[in-house]
CSV table of N, CA and C in Angstrom, one decimal:
chain,number,residue,atom,x,y,z
A,100,MET,N,48.9,-99.2,-19.6
A,100,MET,CA,47.7,-99.7,-19.5
A,100,MET,C,46.7,-98.7,-21.3
A,101,SER,N,46.0,-99.0,-21.6
A,101,SER,CA,45.3,-98.7,-22.5
A,101,SER,C,44.1,-98.0,-22.6
A,102,THR,N,43.3,-98.5,-20.9
A,102,THR,CA,41.7,-98.1,-20.7
A,102,THR,C,42.0,-96.4,-19.8
A,103,SER,N,41.1,-95.4,-20.7
A,103,SER,CA,41.6,-93.8,-20.1
A,103,SER,C,41.0,-94.2,-19.1
A,104,GLU,N,41.6,-92.9,-18.2
A,104,GLU,CA,41.2,-92.6,-16.5
A,104,GLU,C,40.2,-93.1,-16.5
A,105,THR,N,39.5,-91.7,-16.9
A,105,THR,CA,37.9,-91.3,-16.9
A,105,THR,C,36.9,-92.6,-17.3
A,106,GLU,N,37.6,-93.4,-18.3
A,106,GLU,CA,36.9,-95.3,-18.0
A,106,GLU,C,37.4,-96.4,-17.7
A,107,VAL,N,37.6,-96.0,-16.3
A,107,VAL,CA,38.1,-97.4,-15.4
A,107,VAL,C,37.4,-96.7,-13.8
A,108,SER,N,36.4,-98.0,-13.3
A,108,SER,CA,36.1,-98.0,-12.2
A,108,SER,C,36.7,-98.0,-11.0
A,109,PHE,N,36.8,-97.0,-10.0
A,109,PHE,CA,37.2,-97.2,-9.6
A,109,PHE,C,37.6,-99.0,-8.5
A,110,GLU,N,36.6,-99.3,-8.0
A,110,GLU,CA,37.0,-100.6,-8.1
A,110,GLU,C,37.7,-101.5,-9.0
A,111,LEU,N,38.1,-101.2,-10.4
A,111,LEU,CA,38.5,-101.7,-10.8
A,111,LEU,C,40.5,-101.9,-10.7
A,112,ALA,N,40.1,-99.5,-10.9
A,112,ALA,CA,42.0,-99.6,-9.8
A,112,ALA,C,42.1,-99.7,-8.9
A,113,ILE,N,41.1,-100.6,-7.8
A,113,ILE,CA,41.4,-101.6,-7.2
A,113,ILE,C,42.4,-102.5,-7.0
A,114,GLU,N,41.9,-103.8,-7.8
A,114,GLU,CA,42.0,-104.7,-8.7
A,114,GLU,C,43.6,-104.3,-9.0
A,115,GLN,N,43.4,-103.8,-9.6
A,115,GLN,CA,44.6,-103.5,-10.4
A,115,GLN,C,45.8,-103.5,-9.3
A,116,LEU,N,45.6,-101.6,-8.3
A,116,LEU,CA,46.5,-101.1,-7.9
A,116,LEU,C,46.6,-103.0,-7.1
A,117,GLU,N,46.5,-103.7,-6.3
A,117,GLU,CA,46.2,-105.0,-4.8
A,117,GLU,C,46.9,-106.3,-6.2
A,118,ARG,N,46.8,-106.1,-7.5
A,118,ARG,CA,47.6,-106.8,-7.7
A,118,ARG,C,49.1,-107.3,-8.1
A,119,ILE,N,49.1,-105.2,-8.7
A,119,ILE,CA,50.4,-104.6,-8.8
A,119,ILE,C,51.1,-104.9,-7.0
A,120,VAL,N,50.5,-104.5,-6.2
A,120,VAL,CA,51.2,-104.3,-4.6
A,120,VAL,C,51.6,-106.1,-4.4
A,121,THR,N,50.8,-107.2,-4.9
A,121,THR,CA,51.5,-108.9,-5.3
A,121,THR,C,52.2,-109.1,-5.2
A,122,GLN,N,52.4,-108.9,-6.7
A,122,GLN,CA,53.9,-109.1,-7.5
A,122,GLN,C,54.9,-108.1,-6.8
A,123,LEU,N,54.9,-107.1,-6.2
A,123,LEU,CA,56.3,-106.6,-6.1
A,123,LEU,C,56.0,-106.8,-4.4
A,124,GLU,N,54.7,-107.6,-3.9
A,124,GLU,CA,55.9,-108.4,-1.9
A,124,GLU,C,56.8,-109.4,-3.1
A,125,SER,N,56.6,-109.8,-3.5
A,125,SER,CA,56.8,-111.5,-4.2
A,125,SER,C,57.8,-111.0,-5.0
A,126,GLY,N,58.2,-110.1,-4.3
A,126,GLY,CA,60.1,-110.2,-5.3
A,126,GLY,C,60.1,-111.0,-6.0
A,127,ASP,N,60.2,-111.5,-6.6
A,127,ASP,CA,59.8,-111.6,-8.0
A,127,ASP,C,60.6,-111.1,-9.2
A,128,VAL,N,59.8,-110.4,-8.8
A,128,VAL,CA,60.7,-108.8,-10.5
A,128,VAL,C,61.3,-108.4,-10.4
A,129,PRO,N,61.6,-108.3,-12.0
A,129,PRO,CA,63.5,-107.6,-12.2
A,129,PRO,C,62.6,-105.7,-12.2
A,130,LEU,N,63.9,-105.3,-11.7
A,130,LEU,CA,64.1,-104.3,-11.0
A,130,LEU,C,63.5,-103.1,-12.7
A,131,GLU,N,63.2,-103.8,-13.8
A,131,GLU,CA,63.0,-102.3,-14.2
A,131,GLU,C,61.3,-102.5,-14.2
A,132,LYS,N,60.8,-104.7,-14.1
A,132,LYS,CA,59.3,-104.4,-14.6
A,132,LYS,C,59.0,-103.4,-12.8
A,133,ALA,N,59.4,-103.6,-11.8
A,133,ALA,CA,59.7,-103.3,-10.7
A,133,ALA,C,59.4,-101.5,-10.5
A,134,ILE,N,59.6,-101.0,-11.4
A,134,ILE,CA,59.7,-100.0,-11.5
A,134,ILE,C,58.6,-99.5,-12.0
A,135,GLU,N,58.2,-100.1,-13.2
A,135,GLU,CA,56.2,-99.9,-14.1
A,135,GLU,C,56.1,-100.5,-13.2
A,136,LEU,N,56.3,-101.3,-12.3
A,136,LEU,CA,54.9,-101.2,-12.0
A,136,LEU,C,54.3,-100.6,-10.2
A,137,TYR,N,55.7,-100.1,-10.2
A,137,TYR,CA,55.6,-98.8,-8.6
A,137,TYR,C,54.6,-97.2,-9.2
A,138,GLN,N,55.4,-97.2,-10.6
A,138,GLN,CA,54.6,-95.6,-11.4
A,138,GLN,C,53.3,-96.5,-12.0
A,139,GLU,N,53.1,-97.3,-12.2
A,139,GLU,CA,51.2,-97.5,-12.0
A,139,GLU,C,51.0,-97.9,-10.8
A,140,GLY,N,51.3,-98.3,-9.4
A,140,GLY,CA,50.9,-98.4,-8.8
A,140,GLY,C,50.4,-97.0,-8.2
A,141,VAL,N,51.4,-95.7,-7.8
A,141,VAL,CA,51.2,-94.3,-7.6
A,141,VAL,C,49.9,-94.0,-8.4
A,142,ARG,N,49.6,-94.2,-10.5
A,142,ARG,CA,49.2,-94.0,-11.2
A,142,ARG,C,47.6,-94.1,-10.7
A,143,LEU,N,47.9,-95.5,-10.3
A,143,LEU,CA,46.5,-95.8,-9.5
A,143,LEU,C,45.6,-96.0,-8.6
A,144,SER,N,47.1,-94.8,-7.9
A,144,SER,CA,45.8,-94.2,-6.3
A,144,SER,C,45.8,-93.4,-6.5
A,145,HIS,N,46.2,-92.6,-7.5
A,145,HIS,CA,46.4,-91.5,-7.1
A,145,HIS,C,44.6,-91.2,-8.2
A,146,LEU,N,44.4,-91.4,-9.2
A,146,LEU,CA,43.6,-92.0,-9.1
A,146,LEU,C,42.0,-92.5,-8.2
A,147,CYS,N,42.3,-93.6,-7.5
A,147,CYS,CA,41.7,-93.7,-6.6
A,147,CYS,C,41.0,-92.5,-5.9
A,148,GLY,N,42.2,-91.8,-5.0
A,148,GLY,CA,42.1,-91.2,-4.5
A,148,GLY,C,41.1,-89.7,-4.7
A,149,VAL,N,41.3,-89.2,-6.3
A,149,VAL,CA,40.1,-87.9,-7.2
A,149,VAL,C,38.6,-88.4,-7.1
A,150,LYS,N,38.9,-90.2,-7.9
A,150,LYS,CA,37.1,-90.6,-7.7
A,150,LYS,C,37.2,-90.4,-6.9
A,151,LEU,N,37.2,-91.3,-5.4
A,151,LEU,CA,36.6,-90.4,-3.9
A,151,LEU,C,36.3,-89.3,-2.7
A,152,GLU,N,37.5,-88.5,-3.5
A,152,GLU,CA,36.8,-87.2,-3.6
A,152,GLU,C,35.4,-86.4,-3.8
A,153,GLN,N,35.4,-86.7,-5.9
A,153,GLN,CA,34.6,-86.4,-6.1
A,153,GLN,C,33.4,-86.9,-6.0
A,154,VAL,N,33.2,-88.1,-5.4
A,154,VAL,CA,32.7,-88.7,-4.2
A,154,VAL,C,31.1,-87.6,-3.3
A,155,GLU,N,32.8,-88.1,-2.4
A,155,GLU,CA,32.7,-87.4,-1.1
A,155,GLU,C,32.6,-85.7,-1.6
A,156,LYS,N,31.8,-85.0,-2.2
A,156,LYS,CA,31.7,-83.8,-2.4
A,156,LYS,C,30.0,-84.4,-3.5
A,157,LYS,N,29.0,-85.1,-3.6
A,157,LYS,CA,28.6,-85.5,-4.2
A,157,LYS,C,27.6,-85.8,-2.7
A,158,ILE,N,28.3,-86.6,-1.2
A,158,ILE,CA,27.0,-86.0,-1.0
A,158,ILE,C,26.2,-85.8,0.3
A,159,GLU,N,25.6,-85.8,0.5
A,159,GLU,CA,24.9,-85.3,2.0
A,159,GLU,C,24.5,-86.2,3.3
A,160,MET,N,24.9,-85.4,4.6
A,160,MET,CA,24.2,-86.2,6.3
A,160,MET,C,23.6,-85.3,6.3
A,161,LEU,N,22.6,-86.5,7.0
A,161,LEU,CA,21.5,-85.2,6.8
A,161,LEU,C,21.8,-85.8,8.7
A,162,VAL,N,21.0,-84.5,9.0
A,162,VAL,CA,21.9,-83.7,10.8
A,162,VAL,C,20.7,-83.4,11.4
A,163,GLU,N,20.5,-84.1,12.6
A,163,GLU,CA,19.2,-83.6,13.4
A,163,GLU,C,20.5,-83.3,14.7
A,164,GLY,N,19.5,-80.9,14.6
A,164,GLY,CA,19.8,-80.3,15.6
A,164,GLY,C,19.0,-80.1,17.4
A,165,GLU,N,19.3,-79.5,17.5
A,165,GLU,CA,19.5,-80.3,19.9
A,165,GLU,C,17.8,-80.1,19.5
A,166,THR,N,17.5,-79.2,17.9
A,166,THR,CA,15.7,-78.5,18.2
A,166,THR,C,14.8,-80.2,18.4
A,167,GLY,N,15.2,-80.8,17.5
A,167,GLY,CA,15.3,-82.7,16.5
A,167,GLY,C,14.8,-82.0,15.4
A,168,THR,N,14.7,-81.2,14.4
A,168,THR,CA,15.1,-81.2,13.0
A,168,THR,C,16.1,-81.3,12.6
A,169,VAL,N,16.0,-81.7,11.6
A,169,VAL,CA,16.8,-82.2,10.4
A,169,VAL,C,17.4,-81.2,9.7
A,170,SER,N,18.7,-81.3,9.4
A,170,SER,CA,19.0,-80.8,8.1
A,170,SER,C,20.2,-81.7,7.4
A,171,ARG,N,20.4,-80.6,6.0
A,171,ARG,CA,21.1,-81.2,4.8
A,171,ARG,C,23.1,-80.4,5.3
A,172,LYS,N,23.4,-80.9,4.9
A,172,LYS,CA,25.0,-80.8,5.1
A,172,LYS,C,26.4,-81.6,4.2
A,173,PRO,N,27.1,-80.4,3.4
A,173,PRO,CA,27.7,-81.3,2.9
A,173,PRO,C,28.9,-81.9,3.8
A,174,PHE,N,29.1,-83.2,3.0
A,174,PHE,CA,29.9,-84.5,3.4
A,174,PHE,C,31.4,-83.2,3.3
A,175,GLN,N,31.6,-84.5,5.0
A,175,GLN,CA,33.1,-84.2,5.5
A,175,GLN,C,34.2,-85.0,5.0
A,176,SER,N,35.3,-85.3,4.8
A,176,SER,CA,36.1,-86.2,5.6
A,176,SER,C,36.7,-87.0,6.7
A,177,VAL,N,37.0,-87.3,7.6
A,177,VAL,CA,37.7,-87.7,9.3
A,177,VAL,C,38.9,-85.8,8.7
A,178,LEU,N,39.8,-86.1,7.4
A,178,LEU,CA,40.8,-84.8,8.3
A,178,LEU,C,40.2,-83.8,7.6
A,179,GLU,N,39.4,-83.2,7.3
A,179,GLU,CA,38.8,-81.9,6.4
A,179,GLU,C,38.5,-81.6,9.0
A,180,ASP,N,37.7,-83.1,9.4
A,180,ASP,CA,37.2,-82.4,10.2
A,180,ASP,C,38.1,-82.4,11.1
A,181,LYS,N,39.3,-83.0,11.0
A,181,LYS,CA,40.2,-82.7,12.1
A,181,LYS,C,41.8,-81.2,11.8
A,182,GLY,N,40.9,-81.2,10.6
A,182,GLY,CA,41.5,-79.4,10.3
A,182,GLY,C,43.0,-79.9,10.1
A,183,ASN,N,43.1,-81.2,8.9
A,183,ASN,CA,44.2,-81.3,8.2
A,183,ASN,C,44.1,-81.0,7.0
């Protein structure tokens, strides 16, 4: 891929990842090409994960307390809530 990672949007990375998965699932890809596609898929998957982490850091939740007051709380992913 010639586009730098910072220029690839999350949506474009997901589209490319879906195309790679479809190609690999077809089973009609030569071994060398399959390895290249797999490596590119791993890179795109990592890129998507990084972009999601960046967005999660920007999100704040509004939480209503027991007294009815509303406060802001940093977003925590499901994995963080479960202690993983």
